């Protein structure tokens, strides 16, 4: 498997040549374990550690290597293990701000497209979808929404309509990961050796879909427990899986922490467009109700912002203020 199939190209080569000292080789991080990484070079997949120098120079934990990173590797010689010397500047970074700590966590780097997977049935939750969207929009990757389990014959039209209401510019695909022919529409996101990550709650079918995209059973899937419609967490460590037909897939474990984000913070993240407009209101403490020169209400009047969303936003701010009293 060549590095090119993993997304290496002239731009990465140029970045590599800027930073890499003699003797280092390019590689991509394909697995992250507790004590070591798995990295793919042009020639082979090897285990690697990090150097003390790298660990000491990063400002944030999320600057350390993670799955998807392209790196400059010092290949093992004799007894000394291979080490990651430099992390090449990322094109995107999926970062979770872990709740309760200020230390951000890198989920995956250099992702081209994130498939935000949701499922019809018990899991469908528009608020959570907004949080995932906010996370992806901040990452630099392109979001695509995948509504899975269409075979369950729930209200597909109603669900996609609701999604389009919160993300009119994001493509929405309704599929069944159990029916291969319905997922062909996702191939377009993997052309050109691109990297796709799957994000979504446990049980929505990410691992099932990953296996379909790979054409092999690389990921364990889990039968859903009856009583709450949720799967158990079977994806234990993050991994970048290479397709023989080119391109790569990152299946993330269900993000419990993301679901535990404090609601106020999450709501604000889901209303980035309104927050952005609010910067142009005449009064910096504008409540977007009756104040003159309110940029947010003007946007609602123009039809650029849905009035119901503005109401939700105002409510979420009231709830937030209350919880900080
Ligand atoms: N009915 C139906 N079940 C599915 C579909 N996709 C996945 N599942 C099932 O949903 C459960 C959870 O799937 P899994 O891929 O492990 O979800 P993950 O936790 O998101 O990785 C498994 O029992 C799958 O067989 C689908 O399209 N339709
Ligand atoms: Mg899974
Ligand atoms: Zn205003």
GROMACS .gro file of C-alpha atoms and ligand atoms in nm:
model
  355
    1UNK     CA    1   0.000   0.000   0.000
    2UNK     CA    2   0.159   0.326  -0.111
    3UNK     CA    3   0.146   0.651   0.083
    4UNK     CA    4  -0.028   0.802  -0.217
    5UNK     CA    5  -0.328   0.573  -0.163
    6UNK     CA    6  -0.333   0.724   0.188
    7UNK     CA    7  -0.362   1.077   0.053
    8UNK     CA    8   0.005   1.176   0.019
    9UNK     CA    9   0.053   1.425  -0.266
   10UNK     CA   10   0.270   1.710  -0.389
   11UNK     CA   11   0.141   1.949  -0.124
   12UNK     CA   12   0.231   1.711   0.157
   13UNK     CA   13   0.569   1.647  -0.003
   14UNK     CA   14   0.635   2.023  -0.005
   15UNK     CA   15   0.536   2.056   0.361
   16UNK     CA   16   0.756   1.759   0.443
   17UNK     CA   17   1.060   1.904   0.268
   18UNK     CA   18   1.021   2.228   0.463
   19UNK     CA   19   1.052   2.061   0.801
   20UNK     CA   20   1.219   1.727   0.759
   21UNK     CA   21   1.585   1.689   0.837
   22UNK     CA   22   1.802   1.443   0.650
   23UNK     CA   23   1.718   1.081   0.698
   24UNK     CA   24   1.356   1.128   0.805
   25UNK     CA   25   1.084   0.960   0.602
   26UNK     CA   26   0.720   1.062   0.547
   27UNK     CA   27   0.449   0.854   0.711
   28UNK     CA   28   0.085   0.867   0.818
   29UNK     CA   29  -0.044   0.778   1.163
   30UNK     CA   30  -0.293   0.494   1.115
   31UNK     CA   31  -0.345   0.382   1.474
   32UNK     CA   32  -0.326   0.532   1.820
   33UNK     CA   33  -0.274   0.303   2.117
   34UNK     CA   34  -0.211   0.376   2.481
   35UNK     CA   35   0.165   0.336   2.455
   36UNK     CA   36   0.251   0.374   2.089
   37UNK     CA   37   0.137   0.466   1.741
   38UNK     CA   38   0.109   0.261   1.426
   39UNK     CA   39   0.237   0.454   1.126
   40UNK     CA   40   0.239   0.370   0.757
   41UNK     CA   41   0.542   0.461   0.549
   42UNK     CA   42   0.581   0.408   0.177
   43UNK     CA   43   0.736   0.070   0.254
   44UNK     CA   44   0.565  -0.075   0.559
   45UNK     CA   45   0.350  -0.024   0.868
   46UNK     CA   46   0.557   0.010   1.185
   47UNK     CA   47   0.519   0.097   1.552
   48UNK     CA   48   0.650   0.434   1.664
   49UNK     CA   49   0.680   0.654   1.968
   50UNK     CA   50   0.727   1.027   2.004
   51UNK     CA   51   1.042   1.211   2.100
   52UNK     CA   52   1.075   1.397   2.428
   53UNK     CA   53   1.148   1.706   2.223
   54UNK     CA   54   0.815   1.679   2.040
   55UNK     CA   55   0.624   1.619   2.366
   56UNK     CA   56   0.792   1.917   2.529
   57UNK     CA   57   0.734   2.161   2.247
   58UNK     CA   58   0.359   2.112   2.193
   59UNK     CA   59   0.136   2.371   2.356
   60UNK     CA   60  -0.175   2.155   2.373
   61UNK     CA   61  -0.237   1.785   2.401
   62UNK     CA   62  -0.423   1.805   2.069
   63UNK     CA   63  -0.098   1.914   1.901
   64UNK     CA   64   0.051   1.571   1.967
   65UNK     CA   65   0.027   1.320   1.682
   66UNK     CA   66  -0.312   1.161   1.626
   67UNK     CA   67  -0.477   0.933   1.376
   68UNK     CA   68  -0.460   1.085   1.030
   69UNK     CA   69  -0.153   1.299   1.092
   70UNK     CA   70   0.120   1.307   0.833
   71UNK     CA   71   0.453   1.300   1.011
   72UNK     CA   72   0.829   1.294   0.960
   73UNK     CA   73   0.952   0.965   1.099
   74UNK     CA   74   1.292   0.859   1.223
   75UNK     CA   75   1.297   0.492   1.129
   76UNK     CA   76   1.412   0.239   1.384
   77UNK     CA   77   1.780   0.148   1.370
   78UNK     CA   78   1.892  -0.156   1.561
   79UNK     CA   79   1.737  -0.153   1.907
   80UNK     CA   80   1.601   0.202   1.908
   81UNK     CA   81   1.233   0.228   1.814
   82UNK     CA   82   1.100   0.447   1.532
   83UNK     CA   83   1.005   0.794   1.649
   84UNK     CA   84   0.775   1.065   1.518
   85UNK     CA   85   0.992   1.376   1.497
   86UNK     CA   86   0.758   1.631   1.338
   87UNK     CA   87   0.382   1.655   1.282
   88UNK     CA   88   0.321   1.823   0.946
   89UNK     CA   89   0.077   2.118   0.958
   90UNK     CA   90  -0.278   1.981   0.943
   91UNK     CA   91  -0.540   2.062   0.681
   92UNK     CA   92  -0.813   1.984   0.934
   93UNK     CA   93  -0.840   1.868   1.293
   94UNK     CA   94  -1.143   1.714   1.458
   95UNK     CA   95  -1.109   1.826   1.815
   96UNK     CA   96  -1.333   1.754   2.107
   97UNK     CA   97  -1.327   1.997   2.393
   98UNK     CA   98  -1.363   1.740   2.667
   99UNK     CA   99  -1.626   1.844   2.917
  100UNK     CA  100  -1.497   1.955   3.254
  101UNK     CA  101  -1.137   2.002   3.142
  102UNK     CA  102  -0.969   2.264   2.933
  103UNK     CA  103  -0.755   2.007   2.756
  104UNK     CA  104  -0.882   1.952   2.403
  105UNK     CA  105  -0.866   1.604   2.255
  106UNK     CA  106  -0.776   1.528   1.895
  107UNK     CA  107  -1.012   1.277   1.738
  108UNK     CA  108  -0.857   1.270   1.391
  109UNK     CA  109  -0.642   1.490   1.168
  110UNK     CA  110  -0.638   1.566   0.796
  111UNK     CA  111  -0.991   1.447   0.739
  112UNK     CA  112  -1.140   1.564   0.410
  113UNK     CA  113  -1.503   1.472   0.468
  114UNK     CA  114  -1.683   1.386   0.790
  115UNK     CA  115  -1.989   1.168   0.755
  116UNK     CA  116  -2.210   1.263   1.048
  117UNK     CA  117  -2.409   0.945   1.092
  118UNK     CA  118  -2.750   0.939   1.251
  119UNK     CA  119  -3.013   0.668   1.243
  120UNK     CA  120  -3.385   0.669   1.207
  121UNK     CA  121  -3.559   0.534   1.513
  122UNK     CA  122  -3.475   0.586   1.877
  123UNK     CA  123  -3.147   0.766   1.820
  124UNK     CA  124  -3.271   1.055   1.610
  125UNK     CA  125  -3.186   1.379   1.791
  126UNK     CA  126  -3.164   1.716   1.622
  127UNK     CA  127  -2.984   1.892   1.908
  128UNK     CA  128  -2.705   1.636   1.903
  129UNK     CA  129  -2.683   1.672   1.527
  130UNK     CA  130  -2.621   2.045   1.574
  131UNK     CA  131  -2.333   1.969   1.811
  132UNK     CA  132  -2.172   1.732   1.565
  133UNK     CA  133  -2.215   1.987   1.288
  134UNK     CA  134  -2.053   2.257   1.497
  135UNK     CA  135  -1.760   2.031   1.574
  136UNK     CA  136  -1.707   1.949   1.207
  137UNK     CA  137  -1.752   2.307   1.091
  138UNK     CA  138  -1.479   2.415   1.331
  139UNK     CA  139  -1.246   2.139   1.213
  140UNK     CA  140  -1.184   2.247   0.856
  141UNK     CA  141  -1.333   1.924   0.718
  142UNK     CA  142  -1.644   1.915   0.500
  143UNK     CA  143  -1.957   1.786   0.675
  144UNK     CA  144  -2.196   1.542   0.509
  145UNK     CA  145  -2.500   1.402   0.691
  146UNK     CA  146  -2.585   1.035   0.658
  147UNK     CA  147  -2.922   0.913   0.780
  148UNK     CA  148  -2.884   0.538   0.830
  149UNK     CA  149  -3.128   0.250   0.883
  150UNK     CA  150  -3.370   0.363   0.614
  151UNK     CA  151  -3.489   0.000   0.604
  152UNK     CA  152  -3.655   0.055   0.942
  153UNK     CA  153  -3.924   0.247   0.754
  154UNK     CA  154  -3.951   0.535   0.991
  155UNK     CA  155  -4.047   0.883   0.882
  156UNK     CA  156  -3.762   0.944   0.636
  157UNK     CA  157  -3.917   1.255   0.482
  158UNK     CA  158  -3.989   1.415   0.820
  159UNK     CA  159  -3.640   1.342   0.950
  160UNK     CA  160  -3.456   1.470   0.645
  161UNK     CA  161  -3.679   1.778   0.643
  162UNK     CA  162  -3.580   1.854   1.002
  163UNK     CA  163  -3.212   1.809   0.919
  164UNK     CA  164  -3.236   2.034   0.617
  165UNK     CA  165  -3.393   2.291   0.848
  166UNK     CA  166  -3.074   2.313   1.055
  167UNK     CA  167  -2.820   2.251   0.779
  168UNK     CA  168  -2.958   2.362   0.445
  169UNK     CA  169  -2.615   2.372   0.280
  170UNK     CA  170  -2.497   2.029   0.399
  171UNK     CA  171  -2.567   1.726   0.175
  172UNK     CA  172  -2.797   1.468   0.333
  173UNK     CA  173  -2.796   1.104   0.221
  174UNK     CA  174  -3.048   0.848   0.338
  175UNK     CA  175  -2.898   0.498   0.335
  176UNK     CA  176  -2.909   0.155   0.488
  177UNK     CA  177  -2.563   0.034   0.581
  178UNK     CA  178  -2.698  -0.318   0.554
  179UNK     CA  179  -2.785  -0.268   0.185
  180UNK     CA  180  -2.469  -0.216  -0.019
  181UNK     CA  181  -2.645  -0.053  -0.317
  182UNK     CA  182  -2.772   0.235  -0.101
  183UNK     CA  183  -2.422   0.342   0.000
  184UNK     CA  184  -2.274   0.380  -0.350
  185UNK     CA  185  -2.373   0.747  -0.327
  186UNK     CA  186  -2.100   0.792  -0.063
  187UNK     CA  187  -1.820   0.681  -0.299
  188UNK     CA  188  -1.794   1.037  -0.431
  189UNK     CA  189  -1.644   1.145  -0.099
  190UNK     CA  190  -1.357   0.895  -0.120
  191UNK     CA  191  -1.234   0.964  -0.472
  192UNK     CA  192  -0.885   1.107  -0.512
  193UNK     CA  193  -0.761   0.904  -0.214
  194UNK     CA  194  -0.948   1.125   0.026
  195UNK     CA  195  -0.997   1.046   0.393
  196UNK     CA  196  -1.343   1.018   0.539
  197UNK     CA  197  -1.424   1.003   0.910
  198UNK     CA  198  -1.747   0.874   1.059
  199UNK     CA  199  -1.888   1.058   1.355
  200UNK     CA  200  -2.204   0.983   1.546
  201UNK     CA  201  -2.353   0.825   1.851
  202UNK     CA  202  -2.296   0.466   1.945
  203UNK     CA  203  -2.531   0.227   1.770
  204UNK     CA  204  -2.615   0.436   1.464
  205UNK     CA  205  -2.421   0.199   1.236
  206UNK     CA  206  -2.080   0.365   1.189
  207UNK     CA  207  -1.885   0.040   1.202
  208UNK     CA  208  -2.131  -0.138   0.975
  209UNK     CA  209  -2.096   0.146   0.724
  210UNK     CA  210  -1.717   0.147   0.763
  211UNK     CA  211  -1.705  -0.221   0.670
  212UNK     CA  212  -1.920  -0.154   0.365
  213UNK     CA  213  -1.697   0.132   0.251
  214UNK     CA  214  -1.389  -0.086   0.298
  215UNK     CA  215  -1.540  -0.394   0.139
  216UNK     CA  216  -1.418  -0.607   0.429
  217UNK     CA  217  -1.505  -0.672   0.790
  218UNK     CA  218  -1.243  -0.456   0.957
  219UNK     CA  219  -1.456  -0.327   1.243
  220UNK     CA  220  -1.657  -0.518   1.499
  221UNK     CA  221  -2.022  -0.419   1.507
  222UNK     CA  222  -2.261  -0.456   1.793
  223UNK     CA  223  -2.612  -0.583   1.817
  224UNK     CA  224  -2.831  -0.312   1.961
  225UNK     CA  225  -2.966  -0.368   2.308
  226UNK     CA  226  -3.342  -0.369   2.291
  227UNK     CA  227  -3.434  -0.142   2.576
  228UNK     CA  228  -3.270   0.183   2.472
  229UNK     CA  229  -3.198   0.137   2.104
  230UNK     CA  230  -2.828   0.202   2.160
  231UNK     CA  231  -2.531  -0.011   2.071
  232UNK     CA  232  -2.244  -0.077   2.306
  233UNK     CA  233  -1.904   0.072   2.245
  234UNK     CA  234  -1.708  -0.181   2.046
  235UNK     CA  235  -1.461   0.044   1.867
  236UNK     CA  236  -1.182   0.062   2.121
  237UNK     CA  237  -0.903   0.266   1.969
  238UNK     CA  238  -0.892   0.508   1.684
  239UNK     CA  239  -0.774   0.370   1.357
  240UNK     CA  240  -0.737   0.484   1.002
  241UNK     CA  241  -0.839   0.204   0.768
  242UNK     CA  242  -0.703   0.196   0.416
  243UNK     CA  243  -0.920   0.095   0.124
  244UNK     CA  244  -0.765  -0.125  -0.143
  245UNK     CA  245  -0.947   0.091  -0.399
  246UNK     CA  246  -0.784   0.406  -0.250
  247UNK     CA  247  -0.893   0.643   0.019
  248UNK     CA  248  -0.916   0.586   0.392
  249UNK     CA  249  -1.184   0.565   0.657
  250UNK     CA  250  -1.165   0.662   1.024
  251UNK     CA  251  -1.432   0.500   1.241
  252UNK     CA  252  -1.456   0.682   1.572
  253UNK     CA  253  -1.584   0.524   1.891
  254UNK     CA  254  -1.916   0.667   2.007
  255UNK     CA  255  -1.834   1.005   2.154
  256UNK     CA  256  -1.979   0.989   2.500
  257UNK     CA  257  -1.807   1.310   2.596
  258UNK     CA  258  -1.961   1.495   2.308
  259UNK     CA  259  -2.302   1.391   2.428
  260UNK     CA  260  -2.211   1.508   2.776
  261UNK     CA  261  -2.117   1.855   2.662
  262UNK     CA  262  -2.294   2.102   2.880
  263UNK     CA  263  -2.610   2.198   2.702
  264UNK     CA  264  -2.554   2.572   2.710
  265UNK     CA  265  -2.213   2.547   2.548
  266UNK     CA  266  -2.350   2.312   2.285
  267UNK     CA  267  -2.641   2.542   2.203
  268UNK     CA  268  -2.411   2.833   2.152
  269UNK     CA  269  -2.201   2.621   1.919
  270UNK     CA  270  -2.511   2.534   1.721
  271UNK     CA  271  -2.593   2.902   1.670
  272UNK     CA  272  -2.265   3.025   1.530
  273UNK     CA  273  -2.438   3.211   1.246
  274UNK     CA  274  -2.657   3.406   1.488
  275UNK     CA  275  -2.361   3.482   1.716
  276UNK     CA  276  -2.174   3.608   1.413
  277UNK     CA  277  -2.460   3.838   1.311
  278UNK     CA  278  -2.496   3.962   1.667
  279UNK     CA  279  -2.151   4.118   1.639
  280UNK     CA  280  -2.308   4.369   1.400
  281UNK     CA  281  -2.596   4.473   1.628
  282UNK     CA  282  -2.580   4.834   1.740
  283UNK     CA  283  -2.571   4.740   2.107
  284UNK     CA  284  -2.315   4.485   2.221
  285UNK     CA  285  -2.564   4.352   2.476
  286UNK     CA  286  -2.848   4.341   2.223
  287UNK     CA  287  -3.116   4.085   2.315
  288UNK     CA  288  -3.242   4.077   1.954
  289UNK     CA  289  -3.596   4.158   2.064
  290UNK     CA  290  -3.692   4.524   2.022
  291UNK     CA  291  -3.357   4.704   2.007
  292UNK     CA  292  -3.291   4.937   1.712
  293UNK     CA  293  -3.041   4.832   1.443
  294UNK     CA  294  -3.049   4.467   1.540
  295UNK     CA  295  -2.859   4.270   1.274
  296UNK     CA  296  -3.009   3.941   1.388
  297UNK     CA  297  -3.373   4.052   1.355
  298UNK     CA  298  -3.291   4.210   1.019
  299UNK     CA  299  -3.159   3.872   0.904
  300UNK     CA  300  -3.482   3.708   1.020
  301UNK     CA  301  -3.684   3.968   0.832
  302UNK     CA  302  -3.476   3.906   0.518
  303UNK     CA  303  -3.542   3.534   0.560
  304UNK     CA  304  -3.172   3.455   0.613
  305UNK     CA  305  -3.232   3.322   0.965
  306UNK     CA  306  -3.533   3.117   1.069
  307UNK     CA  307  -3.743   3.298   1.330
  308UNK     CA  308  -3.795   2.975   1.521
  309UNK     CA  309  -3.420   2.929   1.549
  310UNK     CA  310  -3.382   3.282   1.681
  311UNK     CA  311  -3.641   3.196   1.947
  312UNK     CA  312  -3.448   2.877   2.032
  313UNK     CA  313  -3.129   3.078   2.053
  314UNK     CA  314  -3.283   3.337   2.288
  315UNK     CA  315  -3.423   3.055   2.504
  316UNK     CA  316  -3.086   2.882   2.520
  317UNK     CA  317  -2.926   3.206   2.637
  318UNK     CA  318  -3.186   3.248   2.907
  319UNK     CA  319  -3.122   2.888   3.019
  320UNK     CA  320  -2.748   2.950   3.016
  321UNK     CA  321  -2.772   3.266   3.226
  322UNK     CA  322  -2.994   3.085   3.472
  323UNK     CA  323  -2.748   2.797   3.510
  324UNK     CA  324  -2.464   3.038   3.584
  325UNK     CA  325  -2.650   3.219   3.861
  326LIG     N1  326  -3.182  -0.222   1.051
  326LIG     C1  327  -3.060  -0.174   1.034
  326LIG     N2  328  -2.965  -0.198   1.127
  326LIG     C2  329  -2.841  -0.150   1.107
  326LIG     C3  330  -2.808  -0.075   0.993
  326LIG     N3  331  -2.677  -0.039   1.004
  326LIG     C4  332  -2.632  -0.091   1.119
  326LIG     N4  333  -2.730  -0.159   1.181
  326LIG     C5  334  -2.721  -0.232   1.308
  326LIG     O1  335  -2.707  -0.139   1.415
  326LIG     C6  336  -2.626  -0.197   1.518
  326LIG     C7  337  -2.512  -0.104   1.553
  326LIG     O2  338  -2.425  -0.094   1.441
  326LIG     P1  339  -2.273  -0.053   1.456
  326LIG     O3  340  -2.218  -0.047   1.318
  326LIG     O4  341  -2.202  -0.140   1.554
  326LIG     O5  342  -2.289   0.093   1.516
  326LIG     P2  343  -2.177   0.195   1.571
  326LIG     O6  344  -2.184   0.187   1.720
  326LIG     O7  345  -2.221   0.330   1.523
  326LIG     O8  346  -2.046   0.154   1.516
  326LIG     C8  347  -2.582  -0.332   1.465
  326LIG     O9  348  -2.669  -0.428   1.516
  326LIG     C9  349  -2.598  -0.319   1.316
  326LIG    O10  350  -2.621  -0.443   1.252
  326LIG    C10  351  -2.911  -0.051   0.896
  326LIG    O11  352  -2.893   0.014   0.793
  326LIG     N5  353  -3.033  -0.102   0.922
  327LIG    MG1  354  -1.870   0.109   1.616
  328LIG    ZN1  355  -2.949   4.220   1.800
   0.00000   0.00000   0.00000
